[in-house]
Amino acid sequence: MTAIDSYVRELDRRLHGPRRRKADMIVEVRDGLQDAAEAVRAGSPEVSDAEAERQAVEEFGSVPAVAPEFQSELAVVQAWRTAWVFAIALPLVMTVTTLMWRAGSTGVSPSPAYHDLAHATDVFLIAASVGFAVALLLLHLVARRAASPVALVRIVGVAAIGTVLTMMGSGLFLTMGAPTGGTSLWGALVGGLPTLPGYGLLLYLGVRCLRLTRTRGPGAGRPSRRPAPVPSA
């Protein structure tokens, strides 16, 4: 295994995040190192291929030194995707639940407490959707300039987890107290089983944002010395 192969393999092992973006990073690093090694050989023909690769790797920087920078970029991409999904999904959830409510309405007026909870849930979904849309804008505008976007990524992760848990709790209470005939907690849980895959996916996105900002080994978690790229879907 050559010096470049060994370096790229160790970097690949250290990085975690969206697979496509990570694969692109690894390819870019390998190509850059190979170009650097070729430049060394062109400037010093007497240098062996192995020595040229060793010099290229040494100039690029050790894996513990550069991995946090790439990990930061992967975390930003994950946060961008998470914010994008929530900004789109929350209005859809509110629209679908409203249509289901109207379709199943029997003309029975809900209690004031039930009405207030339903209204608060709608307001929360609207506010959360706007918040994630703002997060998308911040990830575009701030990530390039910030010394480290880790804090912003964590905010998106915490907001995603909090939003999902709030939606699940509100859904349970609304189901249990439905004016057309409430149900027990167990009945509400069983009735909500079809929604678990969707909630699970949203919760996973939030947890993943937090995991990708976690310190991993020596040198991980340091502020990035270069601005993160503007992520794309």
PDB file of N, CA and C in Angstrom, residues 155-206:
ATOM      1  N   ILE A 155     -27.472  23.253  16.852  1.00  0.00           N
ATOM      2  CA  ILE A 155     -28.774  23.905  17.032  1.00  0.00           C
ATOM      3  C   ILE A 155     -29.823  23.260  16.136  1.00  0.00           C
ATOM      4  N   VAL A 156     -29.447  22.992  14.889  1.00  0.00           N
ATOM      5  CA  VAL A 156     -30.374  22.334  13.964  1.00  0.00           C
ATOM      6  C   VAL A 156     -30.738  20.949  14.491  1.00  0.00           C
ATOM      7  N   GLY A 157     -29.760  20.207  14.991  1.00  0.00           N
ATOM      8  CA  GLY A 157     -30.025  18.871  15.516  1.00  0.00           C
ATOM      9  C   GLY A 157     -30.956  18.893  16.712  1.00  0.00           C
ATOM     10  N   VAL A 158     -30.685  19.781  17.670  1.00  0.00           N
ATOM     11  CA  VAL A 158     -31.533  19.882  18.862  1.00  0.00           C
ATOM     12  C   VAL A 158     -32.937  20.330  18.484  1.00  0.00           C
ATOM     13  N   ALA A 159     -33.034  21.299  17.573  1.00  0.00           N
ATOM     14  CA  ALA A 159     -34.344  21.776  17.134  1.00  0.00           C
ATOM     15  C   ALA A 159     -35.129  20.666  16.449  1.00  0.00           C
ATOM     16  N   ALA A 160     -34.449  19.855  15.654  1.00  0.00           N
ATOM     17  CA  ALA A 160     -35.125  18.750  14.967  1.00  0.00           C
ATOM     18  C   ALA A 160     -35.671  17.738  15.969  1.00  0.00           C
ATOM     19  N   ILE A 161     -34.843  17.362  16.935  1.00  0.00           N
ATOM     20  CA  ILE A 161     -35.286  16.388  17.943  1.00  0.00           C
ATOM     21  C   ILE A 161     -36.440  16.954  18.764  1.00  0.00           C
ATOM     22  N   GLY A 162     -36.311  18.215  19.201  1.00  0.00           N
ATOM     23  CA  GLY A 162     -37.379  18.834  19.974  1.00  0.00           C
ATOM     24  C   GLY A 162     -38.672  18.946  19.202  1.00  0.00           C
ATOM     25  N   THR A 163     -38.575  19.241  17.914  1.00  0.00           N
ATOM     26  CA  THR A 163     -39.767  19.354  17.082  1.00  0.00           C
ATOM     27  C   THR A 163     -40.491  18.022  16.962  1.00  0.00           C
ATOM     28  N   VAL A 164     -39.734  16.961  16.732  1.00  0.00           N
ATOM     29  CA  VAL A 164     -40.346  15.635  16.599  1.00  0.00           C
ATOM     30  C   VAL A 164     -41.029  15.221  17.897  1.00  0.00           C
ATOM     31  N   LEU A 165     -40.348  15.392  19.018  1.00  0.00           N
ATOM     32  CA  LEU A 165     -40.929  14.992  20.305  1.00  0.00           C
ATOM     33  C   LEU A 165     -42.181  15.811  20.620  1.00  0.00           C
ATOM     34  N   THR A 166     -42.167  17.090  20.283  1.00  0.00           N
ATOM     35  CA  THR A 166     -43.337  17.928  20.506  1.00  0.00           C
ATOM     36  C   THR A 166     -44.508  17.476  19.632  1.00  0.00           C
ATOM     37  N   MET A 167     -44.214  17.163  18.378  1.00  0.00           N
ATOM     38  CA  MET A 167     -45.264  16.694  17.476  1.00  0.00           C
ATOM     39  C   MET A 167     -45.867  15.386  17.973  1.00  0.00           C
ATOM     40  N   MET A 168     -45.028  14.476  18.442  1.00  0.00           N
ATOM     41  CA  MET A 168     -45.521  13.191  18.935  1.00  0.00           C
ATOM     42  C   MET A 168     -46.375  13.373  20.178  1.00  0.00           C
ATOM     43  N   GLY A 169     -45.912  14.212  21.114  1.00  0.00           N
ATOM     44  CA  GLY A 169     -46.683  14.438  22.326  1.00  0.00           C
ATOM     45  C   GLY A 169     -48.013  15.111  22.041  1.00  0.00           C
ATOM     46  N   SER A 170     -47.991  16.110  21.183  1.00  0.00           N
ATOM     47  CA  SER A 170     -49.230  16.796  20.831  1.00  0.00           C
ATOM     48  C   SER A 170     -50.200  15.849  20.144  1.00  0.00           C
ATOM     49  N   GLY A 171     -49.666  15.018  19.256  1.00  0.00           N
ATOM     50  CA  GLY A 171     -50.526  14.068  18.557  1.00  0.00           C
ATOM     51  C   GLY A 171     -51.218  13.102  19.505  1.00  0.00           C
ATOM     52  N   LEU A 172     -50.486  12.656  20.519  1.00  0.00           N
ATOM     53  CA  LEU A 172     -51.084  11.745  21.500  1.00  0.00           C
ATOM     54  C   LEU A 172     -52.231  12.419  22.247  1.00  0.00           C
ATOM     55  N   PHE A 173     -52.001  13.633  22.736  1.00  0.00           N
ATOM     56  CA  PHE A 173     -53.037  14.326  23.501  1.00  0.00           C
ATOM     57  C   PHE A 173     -54.254  14.648  22.638  1.00  0.00           C
ATOM     58  N   LEU A 174     -54.021  15.030  21.387  1.00  0.00           N
ATOM     59  CA  LEU A 174     -55.148  15.345  20.507  1.00  0.00           C
ATOM     60  C   LEU A 174     -55.957  14.092  20.192  1.00  0.00           C
ATOM     61  N   THR A 175     -55.266  12.970  20.029  1.00  0.00           N
ATOM     62  CA  THR A 175     -55.977  11.712  19.764  1.00  0.00           C
ATOM     63  C   THR A 175     -56.764  11.255  20.976  1.00  0.00           C
ATOM     64  N   MET A 176     -56.167  11.381  22.151  1.00  0.00           N
ATOM     65  CA  MET A 176     -56.843  10.945  23.373  1.00  0.00           C
ATOM     66  C   MET A 176     -58.063  11.803  23.700  1.00  0.00           C
ATOM     67  N   GLY A 177     -58.001  13.085  23.330  1.00  0.00           N
ATOM     68  CA  GLY A 177     -59.110  13.980  23.678  1.00  0.00           C
ATOM     69  C   GLY A 177     -59.979  14.380  22.518  1.00  0.00           C
ATOM     70  N   ALA A 178     -59.954  13.600  21.441  1.00  0.00           N
ATOM     71  CA  ALA A 178     -60.729  13.951  20.246  1.00  0.00           C
ATOM     72  C   ALA A 178     -62.211  14.094  20.591  1.00  0.00           C
ATOM     73  N   PRO A 179     -62.882  15.159  20.113  1.00  0.00           N
ATOM     74  CA  PRO A 179     -64.301  15.378  20.441  1.00  0.00           C
ATOM     75  C   PRO A 179     -65.212  14.298  19.880  1.00  0.00           C
ATOM     76  N   THR A 180     -64.771  13.598  18.850  1.00  0.00           N
ATOM     77  CA  THR A 180     -65.612  12.539  18.260  1.00  0.00           C
ATOM     78  C   THR A 180     -65.493  11.233  19.034  1.00  0.00           C
ATOM     79  N   GLY A 181     -64.738  11.251  20.110  1.00  0.00           N
ATOM     80  CA  GLY A 181     -64.570  10.037  20.894  1.00  0.00           C
ATOM     81  C   GLY A 181     -63.111   9.771  21.161  1.00  0.00           C
ATOM     82  N   GLY A 182     -62.654  10.173  22.337  1.00  0.00           N
ATOM     83  CA  GLY A 182     -61.250  10.010  22.672  1.00  0.00           C
ATOM     84  C   GLY A 182     -60.899   8.548  22.910  1.00  0.00           C
ATOM     85  N   THR A 183     -59.671   8.325  23.251  1.00  0.00           N
ATOM     86  CA  THR A 183     -59.203   6.976  23.491  1.00  0.00           C
ATOM     87  C   THR A 183     -58.204   6.997  24.618  1.00  0.00           C
ATOM     88  N   SER A 184     -57.804   5.830  25.056  1.00  0.00           N
ATOM     89  CA  SER A 184     -56.817   5.733  26.127  1.00  0.00           C
ATOM     90  C   SER A 184     -55.428   6.004  25.570  1.00  0.00           C
ATOM     91  N   LEU A 185     -54.470   6.127  26.474  1.00  0.00           N
ATOM     92  CA  LEU A 185     -53.091   6.324  26.043  1.00  0.00           C
ATOM     93  C   LEU A 185     -52.625   5.143  25.192  1.00  0.00           C
ATOM     94  N   TRP A 186     -52.955   3.948  25.624  1.00  0.00           N
ATOM     95  CA  TRP A 186     -52.566   2.763  24.858  1.00  0.00           C
ATOM     96  C   TRP A 186     -53.210   2.781  23.474  1.00  0.00           C
ATOM     97  N   GLY A 187     -54.482   3.153  23.414  1.00  0.00           N
ATOM     98  CA  GLY A 187     -55.153   3.224  22.126  1.00  0.00           C
ATOM     99  C   GLY A 187     -54.539   4.266  21.216  1.00  0.00           C
ATOM    100  N   ALA A 188     -54.129   5.396  21.804  1.00  0.00           N
ATOM    101  CA  ALA A 188     -53.497   6.447  21.008  1.00  0.00           C
ATOM    102  C   ALA A 188     -52.144   5.987  20.489  1.00  0.00           C
ATOM    103  N   LEU A 189     -51.406   5.249  21.324  1.00  0.00           N
ATOM    104  CA  LEU A 189     -50.099   4.739  20.902  1.00  0.00           C
ATOM    105  C   LEU A 189     -50.244   3.732  19.763  1.00  0.00           C
ATOM    106  N   VAL A 190     -51.214   2.833  19.901  1.00  0.00           N
ATOM    107  CA  VAL A 190     -51.429   1.837  18.850  1.00  0.00           C
ATOM    108  C   VAL A 190     -51.903   2.517  17.566  1.00  0.00           C
ATOM    109  N   GLY A 191     -52.786   3.486  17.697  1.00  0.00           N
ATOM    110  CA  GLY A 191     -53.276   4.187  16.520  1.00  0.00           C
ATOM    111  C   GLY A 191     -52.203   4.997  15.820  1.00  0.00           C
ATOM    112  N   GLY A 192     -51.175   5.382  16.567  1.00  0.00           N
ATOM    113  CA  GLY A 192     -50.108   6.181  15.978  1.00  0.00           C
ATOM    114  C   GLY A 192     -48.986   5.370  15.373  1.00  0.00           C
ATOM    115  N   LEU A 193     -49.084   4.055  15.422  1.00  0.00           N
ATOM    116  CA  LEU A 193     -48.014   3.205  14.876  1.00  0.00           C
ATOM    117  C   LEU A 193     -47.692   3.507  13.406  1.00  0.00           C
ATOM    118  N   PRO A 194     -48.707   3.766  12.543  1.00  0.00           N
ATOM    119  CA  PRO A 194     -48.373   4.048  11.134  1.00  0.00           C
ATOM    120  C   PRO A 194     -47.495   5.289  10.946  1.00  0.00           C
ATOM    121  N   THR A 195     -47.506   6.192  11.923  1.00  0.00           N
ATOM    122  CA  THR A 195     -46.705   7.413  11.778  1.00  0.00           C
ATOM    123  C   THR A 195     -45.276   7.239  12.292  1.00  0.00           C
ATOM    124  N   LEU A 196     -44.992   6.128  12.953  1.00  0.00           N
ATOM    125  CA  LEU A 196     -43.667   5.941  13.556  1.00  0.00           C
ATOM    126  C   LEU A 196     -42.519   5.976  12.540  1.00  0.00           C
ATOM    127  N   PRO A 197     -42.658   5.347  11.360  1.00  0.00           N
ATOM    128  CA  PRO A 197     -41.542   5.432  10.402  1.00  0.00           C
ATOM    129  C   PRO A 197     -41.189   6.866  10.028  1.00  0.00           C
ATOM    130  N   GLY A 198     -42.213   7.703   9.810  1.00  0.00           N
ATOM    131  CA  GLY A 198     -41.944   9.094   9.472  1.00  0.00           C
ATOM    132  C   GLY A 198     -41.280   9.832  10.616  1.00  0.00           C
ATOM    133  N   TYR A 199     -41.824   9.657  11.823  1.00  0.00           N
ATOM    134  CA  TYR A 199     -41.218  10.306  12.984  1.00  0.00           C
ATOM    135  C   TYR A 199     -39.803   9.771  13.220  1.00  0.00           C
ATOM    136  N   GLY A 200     -39.631   8.476  13.004  1.00  0.00           N
ATOM    137  CA  GLY A 200     -38.313   7.886  13.206  1.00  0.00           C
ATOM    138  C   GLY A 200     -37.278   8.474  12.268  1.00  0.00           C
ATOM    139  N   LEU A 201     -37.670   8.695  11.010  1.00  0.00           N
ATOM    140  CA  LEU A 201     -36.748   9.285  10.044  1.00  0.00           C
ATOM    141  C   LEU A 201     -36.374  10.709  10.442  1.00  0.00           C
ATOM    142  N   LEU A 202     -37.365  11.502  10.836  1.00  0.00           N
ATOM    143  CA  LEU A 202     -37.094  12.878  11.240  1.00  0.00           C
ATOM    144  C   LEU A 202     -36.214  12.922  12.485  1.00  0.00           C
ATOM    145  N   LEU A 203     -36.498  12.019  13.425  1.00  0.00           N
ATOM    146  CA  LEU A 203     -35.687  11.969  14.645  1.00  0.00           C
ATOM    147  C   LEU A 203     -34.253  11.561  14.328  1.00  0.00           C
ATOM    148  N   TYR A 204     -34.105  10.626  13.413  1.00  0.00           N
ATOM    149  CA  TYR A 204     -32.769  10.174  13.000  1.00  0.00           C
ATOM    150  C   TYR A 204     -31.953  11.329  12.419  1.00  0.00           C
ATOM    151  N   LEU A 205     -32.591  12.170  11.620  1.00  0.00           N
ATOM    152  CA  LEU A 205     -31.880  13.297  11.024  1.00  0.00           C
ATOM    153  C   LEU A 205     -31.332  14.235  12.095  1.00  0.00           C
ATOM    154  N   GLY A 206     -32.149  14.496  13.117  1.00  0.00           N
ATOM    155  CA  GLY A 206     -31.692  15.364  14.191  1.00  0.00           C
ATOM    156  C   GLY A 206     -30.566  14.749  14.995  1.00  0.00           C
TER     157      GLY A 206
END
